[in-house]
CSV table of C-alpha atoms in Angstrom, one decimal:
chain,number,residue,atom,x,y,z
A,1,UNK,CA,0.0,0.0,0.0
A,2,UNK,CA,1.2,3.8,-0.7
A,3,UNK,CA,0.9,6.1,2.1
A,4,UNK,CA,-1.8,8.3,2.0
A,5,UNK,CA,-1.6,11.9,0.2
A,6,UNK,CA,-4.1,13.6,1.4
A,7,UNK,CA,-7.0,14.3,3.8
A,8,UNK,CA,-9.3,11.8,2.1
A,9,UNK,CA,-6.9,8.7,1.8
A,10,UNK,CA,-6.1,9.1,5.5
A,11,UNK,CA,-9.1,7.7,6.7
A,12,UNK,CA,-9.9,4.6,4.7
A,13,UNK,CA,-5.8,4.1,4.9
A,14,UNK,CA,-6.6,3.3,8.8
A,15,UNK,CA,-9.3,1.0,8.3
A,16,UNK,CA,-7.5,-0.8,5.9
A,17,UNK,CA,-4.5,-1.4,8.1
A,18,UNK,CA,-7.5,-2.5,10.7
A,19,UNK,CA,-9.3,-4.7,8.9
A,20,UNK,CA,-6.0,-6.9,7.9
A,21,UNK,CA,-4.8,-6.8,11.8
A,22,UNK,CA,-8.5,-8.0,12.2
A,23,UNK,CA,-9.9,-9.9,9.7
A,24,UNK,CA,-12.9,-11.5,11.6
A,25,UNK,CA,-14.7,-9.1,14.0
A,26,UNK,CA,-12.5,-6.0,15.0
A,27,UNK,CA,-12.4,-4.9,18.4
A,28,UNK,CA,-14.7,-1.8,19.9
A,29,UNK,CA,-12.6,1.3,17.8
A,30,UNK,CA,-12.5,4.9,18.3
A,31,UNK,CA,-10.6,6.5,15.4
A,32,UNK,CA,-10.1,10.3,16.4
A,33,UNK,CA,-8.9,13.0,13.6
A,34,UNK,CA,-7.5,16.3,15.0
A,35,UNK,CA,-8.0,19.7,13.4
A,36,UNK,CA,-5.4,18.8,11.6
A,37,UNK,CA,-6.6,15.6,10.0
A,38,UNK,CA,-4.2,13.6,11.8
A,39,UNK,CA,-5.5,10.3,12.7
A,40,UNK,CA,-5.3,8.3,16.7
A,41,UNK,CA,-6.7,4.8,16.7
A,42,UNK,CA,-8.1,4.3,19.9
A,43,UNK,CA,-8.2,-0.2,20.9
A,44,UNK,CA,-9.4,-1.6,24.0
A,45,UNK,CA,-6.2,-3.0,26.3
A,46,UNK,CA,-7.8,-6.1,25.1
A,47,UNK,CA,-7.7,-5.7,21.7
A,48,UNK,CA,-3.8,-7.3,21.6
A,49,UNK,CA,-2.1,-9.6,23.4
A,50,UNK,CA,1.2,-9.2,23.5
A,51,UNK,CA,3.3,-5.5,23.7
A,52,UNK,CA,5.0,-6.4,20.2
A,53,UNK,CA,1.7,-6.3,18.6
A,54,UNK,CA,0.8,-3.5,20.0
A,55,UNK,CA,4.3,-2.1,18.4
A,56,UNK,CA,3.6,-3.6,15.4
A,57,UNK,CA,0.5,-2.4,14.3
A,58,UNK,CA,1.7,1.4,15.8
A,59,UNK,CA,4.5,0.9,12.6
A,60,UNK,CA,2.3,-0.2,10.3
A,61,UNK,CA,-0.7,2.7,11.3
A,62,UNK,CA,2.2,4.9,11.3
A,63,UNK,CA,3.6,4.1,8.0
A,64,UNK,CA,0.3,3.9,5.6
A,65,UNK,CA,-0.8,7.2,7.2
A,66,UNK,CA,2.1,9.2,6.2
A,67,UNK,CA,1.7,12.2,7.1
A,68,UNK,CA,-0.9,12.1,8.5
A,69,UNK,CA,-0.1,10.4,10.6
A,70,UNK,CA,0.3,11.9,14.4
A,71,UNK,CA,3.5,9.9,15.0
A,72,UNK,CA,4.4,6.4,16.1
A,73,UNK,CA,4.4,7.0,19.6
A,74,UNK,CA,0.3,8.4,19.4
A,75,UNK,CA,-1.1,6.6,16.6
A,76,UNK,CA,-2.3,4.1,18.2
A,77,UNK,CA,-3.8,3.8,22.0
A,78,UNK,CA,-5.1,1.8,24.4
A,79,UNK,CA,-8.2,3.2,26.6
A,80,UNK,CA,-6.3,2.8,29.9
A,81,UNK,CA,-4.1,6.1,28.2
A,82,UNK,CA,-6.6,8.2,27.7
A,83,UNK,CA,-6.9,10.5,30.6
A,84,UNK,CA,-10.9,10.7,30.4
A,85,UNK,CA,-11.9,7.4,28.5
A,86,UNK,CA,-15.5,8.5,28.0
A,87,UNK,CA,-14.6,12.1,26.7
A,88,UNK,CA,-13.3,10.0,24.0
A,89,UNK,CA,-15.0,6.9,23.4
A,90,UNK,CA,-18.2,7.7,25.2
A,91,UNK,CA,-18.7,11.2,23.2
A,92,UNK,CA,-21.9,12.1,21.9
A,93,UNK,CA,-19.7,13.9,19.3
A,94,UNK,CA,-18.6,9.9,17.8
A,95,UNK,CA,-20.4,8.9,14.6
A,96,UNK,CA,-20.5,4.8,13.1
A,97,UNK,CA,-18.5,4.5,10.1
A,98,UNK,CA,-20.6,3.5,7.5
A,99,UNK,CA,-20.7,-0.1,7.0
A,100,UNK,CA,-18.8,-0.7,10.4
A,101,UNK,CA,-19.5,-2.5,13.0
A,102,UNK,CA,-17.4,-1.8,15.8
A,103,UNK,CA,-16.0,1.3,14.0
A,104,UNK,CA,-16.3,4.7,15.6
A,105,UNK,CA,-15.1,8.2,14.6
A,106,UNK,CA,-14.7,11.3,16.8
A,107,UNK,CA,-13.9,14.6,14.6
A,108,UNK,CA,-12.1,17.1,16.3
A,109,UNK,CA,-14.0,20.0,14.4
A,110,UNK,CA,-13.5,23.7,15.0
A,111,UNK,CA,-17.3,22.6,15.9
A,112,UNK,CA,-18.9,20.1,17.6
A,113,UNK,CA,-21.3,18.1,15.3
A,114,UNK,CA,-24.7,19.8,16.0
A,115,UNK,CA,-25.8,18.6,12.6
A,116,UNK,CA,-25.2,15.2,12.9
A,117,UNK,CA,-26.7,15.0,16.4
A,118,UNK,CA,-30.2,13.7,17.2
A,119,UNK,CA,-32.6,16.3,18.2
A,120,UNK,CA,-32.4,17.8,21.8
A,121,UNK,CA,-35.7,17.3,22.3
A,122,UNK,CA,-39.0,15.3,20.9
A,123,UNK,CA,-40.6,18.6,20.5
A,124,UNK,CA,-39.2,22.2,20.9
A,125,UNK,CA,-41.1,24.7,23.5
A,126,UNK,CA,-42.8,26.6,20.8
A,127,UNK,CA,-43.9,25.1,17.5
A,128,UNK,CA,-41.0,25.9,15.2
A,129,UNK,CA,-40.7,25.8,11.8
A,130,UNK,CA,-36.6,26.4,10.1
A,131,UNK,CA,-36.4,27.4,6.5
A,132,UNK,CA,-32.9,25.6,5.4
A,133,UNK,CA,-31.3,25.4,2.3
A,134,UNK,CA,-27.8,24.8,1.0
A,135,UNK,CA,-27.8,27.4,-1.7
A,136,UNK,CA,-28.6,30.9,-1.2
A,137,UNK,CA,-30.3,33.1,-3.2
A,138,UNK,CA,-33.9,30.5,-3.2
A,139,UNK,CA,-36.2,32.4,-1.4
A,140,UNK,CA,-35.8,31.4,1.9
A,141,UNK,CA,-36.4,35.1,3.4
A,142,UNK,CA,-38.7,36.2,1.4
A,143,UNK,CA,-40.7,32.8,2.1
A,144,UNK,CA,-40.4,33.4,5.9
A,145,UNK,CA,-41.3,37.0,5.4
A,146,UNK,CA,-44.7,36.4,3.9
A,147,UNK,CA,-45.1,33.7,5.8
A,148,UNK,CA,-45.0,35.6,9.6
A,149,UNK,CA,-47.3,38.0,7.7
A,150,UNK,CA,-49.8,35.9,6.8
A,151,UNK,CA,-49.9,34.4,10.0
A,152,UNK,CA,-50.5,37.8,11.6
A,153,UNK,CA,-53.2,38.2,9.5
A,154,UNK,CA,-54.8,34.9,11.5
A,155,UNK,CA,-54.2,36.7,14.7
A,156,UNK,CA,-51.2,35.0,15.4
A,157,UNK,CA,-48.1,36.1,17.5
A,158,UNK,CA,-45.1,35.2,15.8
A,159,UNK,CA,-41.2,35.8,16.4
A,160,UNK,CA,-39.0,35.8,13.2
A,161,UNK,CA,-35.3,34.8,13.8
A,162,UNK,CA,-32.6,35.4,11.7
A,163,UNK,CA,-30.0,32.5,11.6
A,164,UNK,CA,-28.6,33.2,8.1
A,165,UNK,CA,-25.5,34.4,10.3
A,166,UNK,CA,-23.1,35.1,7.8
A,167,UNK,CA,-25.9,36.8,5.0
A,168,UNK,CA,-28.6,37.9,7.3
A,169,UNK,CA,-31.0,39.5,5.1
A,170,UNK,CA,-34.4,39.5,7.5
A,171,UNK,CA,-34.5,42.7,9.1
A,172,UNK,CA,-33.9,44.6,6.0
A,173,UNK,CA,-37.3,42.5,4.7
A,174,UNK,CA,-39.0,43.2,7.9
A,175,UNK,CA,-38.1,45.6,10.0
A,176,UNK,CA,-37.5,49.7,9.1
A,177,UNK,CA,-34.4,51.3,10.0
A,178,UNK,CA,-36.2,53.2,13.2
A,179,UNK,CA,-37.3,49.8,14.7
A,180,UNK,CA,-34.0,48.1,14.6
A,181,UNK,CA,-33.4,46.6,18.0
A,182,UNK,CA,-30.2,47.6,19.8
A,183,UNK,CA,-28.6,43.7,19.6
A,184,UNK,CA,-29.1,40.7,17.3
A,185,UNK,CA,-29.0,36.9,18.0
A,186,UNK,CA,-24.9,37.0,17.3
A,187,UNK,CA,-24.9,38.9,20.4
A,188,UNK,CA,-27.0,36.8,22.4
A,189,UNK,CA,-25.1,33.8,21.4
A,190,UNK,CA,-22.1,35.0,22.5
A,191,UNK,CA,-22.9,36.8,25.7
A,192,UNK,CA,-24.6,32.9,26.6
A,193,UNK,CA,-21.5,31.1,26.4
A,194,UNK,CA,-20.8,31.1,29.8
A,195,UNK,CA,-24.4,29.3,30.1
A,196,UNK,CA,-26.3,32.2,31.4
A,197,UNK,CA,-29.5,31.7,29.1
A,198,UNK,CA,-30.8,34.9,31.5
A,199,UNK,CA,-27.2,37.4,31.8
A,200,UNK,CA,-28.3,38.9,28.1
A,201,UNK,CA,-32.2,40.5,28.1
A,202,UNK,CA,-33.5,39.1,24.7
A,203,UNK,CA,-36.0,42.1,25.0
A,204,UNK,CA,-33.1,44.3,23.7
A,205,UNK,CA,-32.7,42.2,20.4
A,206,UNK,CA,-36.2,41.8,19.5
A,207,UNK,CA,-37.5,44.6,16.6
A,208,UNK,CA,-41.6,45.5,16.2
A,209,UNK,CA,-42.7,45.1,12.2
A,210,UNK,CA,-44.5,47.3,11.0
A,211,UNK,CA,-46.4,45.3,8.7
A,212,UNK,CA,-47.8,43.8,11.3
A,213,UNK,CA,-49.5,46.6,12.9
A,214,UNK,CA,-52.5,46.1,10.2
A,215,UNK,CA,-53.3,43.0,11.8
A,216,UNK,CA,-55.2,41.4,14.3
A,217,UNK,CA,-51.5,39.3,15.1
A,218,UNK,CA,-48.2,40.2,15.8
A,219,UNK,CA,-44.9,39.9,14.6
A,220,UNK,CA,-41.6,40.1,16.4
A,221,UNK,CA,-38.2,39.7,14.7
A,222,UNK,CA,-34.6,38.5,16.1
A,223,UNK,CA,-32.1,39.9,13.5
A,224,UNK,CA,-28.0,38.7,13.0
A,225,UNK,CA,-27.3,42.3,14.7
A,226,UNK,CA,-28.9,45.4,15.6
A,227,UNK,CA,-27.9,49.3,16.2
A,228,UNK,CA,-25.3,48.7,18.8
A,229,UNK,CA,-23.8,45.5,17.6
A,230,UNK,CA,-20.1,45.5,17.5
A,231,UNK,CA,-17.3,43.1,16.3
A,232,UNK,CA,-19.7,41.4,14.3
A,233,UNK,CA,-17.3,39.6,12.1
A,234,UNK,CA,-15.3,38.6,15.8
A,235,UNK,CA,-18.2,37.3,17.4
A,236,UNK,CA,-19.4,35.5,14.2
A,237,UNK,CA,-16.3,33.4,14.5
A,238,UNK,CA,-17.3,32.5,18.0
A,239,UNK,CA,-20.8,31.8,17.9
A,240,UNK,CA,-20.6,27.8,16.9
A,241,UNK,CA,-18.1,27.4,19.6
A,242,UNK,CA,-18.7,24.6,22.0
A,243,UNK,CA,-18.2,25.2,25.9
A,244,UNK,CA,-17.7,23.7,29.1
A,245,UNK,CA,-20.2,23.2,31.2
A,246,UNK,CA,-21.2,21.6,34.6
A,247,UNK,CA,-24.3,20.3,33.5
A,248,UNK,CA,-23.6,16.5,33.5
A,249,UNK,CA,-26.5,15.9,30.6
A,250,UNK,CA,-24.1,18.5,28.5
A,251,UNK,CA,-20.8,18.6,29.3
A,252,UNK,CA,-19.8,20.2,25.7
A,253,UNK,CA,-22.8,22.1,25.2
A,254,UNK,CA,-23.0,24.4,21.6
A,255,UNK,CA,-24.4,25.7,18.7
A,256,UNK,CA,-27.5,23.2,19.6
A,257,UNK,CA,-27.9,23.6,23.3
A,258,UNK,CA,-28.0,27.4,22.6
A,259,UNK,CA,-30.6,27.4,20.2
A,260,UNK,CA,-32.6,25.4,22.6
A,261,UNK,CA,-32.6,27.8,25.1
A,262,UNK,CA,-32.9,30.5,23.0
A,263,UNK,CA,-36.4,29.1,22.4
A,264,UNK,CA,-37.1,28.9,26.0
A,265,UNK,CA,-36.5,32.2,26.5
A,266,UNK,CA,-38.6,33.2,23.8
A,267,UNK,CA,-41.5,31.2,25.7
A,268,UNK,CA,-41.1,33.1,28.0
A,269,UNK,CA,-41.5,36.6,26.5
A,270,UNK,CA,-44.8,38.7,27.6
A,271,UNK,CA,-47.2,37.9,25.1
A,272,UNK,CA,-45.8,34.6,24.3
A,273,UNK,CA,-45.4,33.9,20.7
A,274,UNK,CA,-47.8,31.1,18.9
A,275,UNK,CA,-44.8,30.4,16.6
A,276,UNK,CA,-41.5,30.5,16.0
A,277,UNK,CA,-39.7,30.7,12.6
C-alpha cells in the first residue's frame, strides 16, 4: 500500500491497516482525527495480546498514514491512556463509520457536530418551523417573510429569527431602520457562552414590524445584529463554539444547546409567541 496523500486517503488508509490486523470481528474502535486531520486509533487494552503487537501495528498505522499520521508513539492507543476514557469513546460527538460494526469516529471539528446529532428534544417549547437550504439566493427570506405575515393576518403572535449568520437578510425585509433593535442573535449567542441563558435580556434584540400593525396578530423579529452591535465579524467566529459546562446531561454544550434555550426564552416573553420561525 502507498501512504496516503491527502486528507481523504487518511481515513480509509486506517481501516484498511485495521481490517488486515483484524480480519474476523474487529475490536470496539474509536478513530479520532485532529484539526489537523491527523489520525489516533483508539483499541481496548484487550484488543492485543502481547506489547510487540501493540508495536507492530503502531509501525504499520504509522507508516500507511504518512503524514498524517500523528507519530508512532500516538497513533495508536489503548483506553487505559486516555486521561478521560469516556470524553473520548463515550462522546456524543462519535459517529459509526458506515458499513462498520465496531468502528467509531470522533472529529475534532473547529465545531462540535450539531448537525449530525439527534434532536435535543422530541418537541421544541414553541412550535418551530426552520427554512434551510444549501444554496442561497432560493427564497428562503422572502418565504419566511410572507409567511409571519400571513400568520398575523390569522391573529397570530409570531417571532421571526434570523440565523442566516453570515448573510442575514431579515430585518432589512422586515423591519424599518427606526425599529432596529439595539442587539441581534450574534450577540446573544455570545454573551450565553458562559451558560447564562438569562445574563443577556433578549427584549433588547427583539425589533416591532411594522407590517404587522395592520393585523389582528403580531410579529416580532430576532435579527443577526442590531444598532449597537459591535465586532460582528469577531463574534461570528465564535458563535458555533462549543463550551464547558457543569451540566452532567451537556458537558460540551454548543451551537445546539444554545438554540434550545434560546427558544425557551422566547417562551417566556410577555405575550408569548404562537410560533416560532
Amino acid at each position: 500500500m502507498t501512504a496516503a496523500q491527502n486528507f481523504d486517503q487518511a481515513l480509509p488508509a486506517a481501516l484498511a491497516v485495521l481490517k488486515q490486523r483484524f480480519p474476523a470481528v474487529s475490536p470496539l474502535t474509536t478513530i479520532v482525527r485532529d484539526a489537523f486531520g491527523l489520525l489516533t486509533v483508539v483499541l481496548p487494552d484487550s484488543a492485543l495480546a502481547e506489547a510487540s503487537d501493540w508495536d507492530e501495528l503502531a509501525d504499520r498505522l504509522d507508516a500507511e498514514l504518512g503524514r498524517y499520521s500523528p507519530g508512532v508513539r500516538r497513533v495508536l492507543l489503548r483506553t487505559s491512556d486516555l486521561i478521560d476514557e469516556d470524553a473520548i469513546c463515550a462522546s456524543s460527538d462519535r459517529i459509526r463509520l458506515p458499513d462498520q460494526t465496531n468502528t467509531w469516529l470522533l472529529d475534532r471539528l473547529q465545531t462540535n457536530q450539531d448537525w449530525l446529532r439527534r434532536p435535543l428534544s422530541a418537541s421544541p417549547p414553541l412550535p418551530t418551523a426552520i427554512a434551510f437550504s444549501i444554496k442561497g439566493g432560493v427564497g428562503r427570506t422572502t418565504a419566511l417573510a410572507l409567511w409571519a405575515w400571513h400568520l398575523a393576518r390569522q391573529g397570530k403572535k409570531v417571532v421571526v429569527v434570523d440565523l442566516d449568520l453570515e448573510a442575514p437578510g431579515l430585518a432589512g425585509v422586515l423591519l424599518d431602520e427606526d425599529r432596529m433593535p439595539d442587539f441581534g442573535v450574534v450577540d446573544w449567542l455570545i454573551e450565553t457562552l458562559s451558560g447564562d441563558a438569562d445574563s443577556f435580556p433578549l427584549s433588547e434584540c427583539l425589533g416591532e414590524c411594522a407590517l404587522a400593525e395592520s393585523t389582528p396578530g403580531r410579529i416580532r423579529v430576532l435579527p443577526a445584529f442590531g444598532k449597537r452591535t459591535k465586532n460582528y465579524i469577531n463574534k461570528l467566529g465564535r458563535v458555533f463554539m462549543p463550551v464547558f459546562s457543569n451540566d452532567d446531561e451537556a458537558r460540551l454544550p454548543g451551537f445546539a444547546e444554545r438554540l434550545q434555550r434560546l427558544l425557551v426564552q422566547i417562551k417566556r416573553l410577555d405575550d408569548t409567541p404562537d410560533a416560532v420561525l
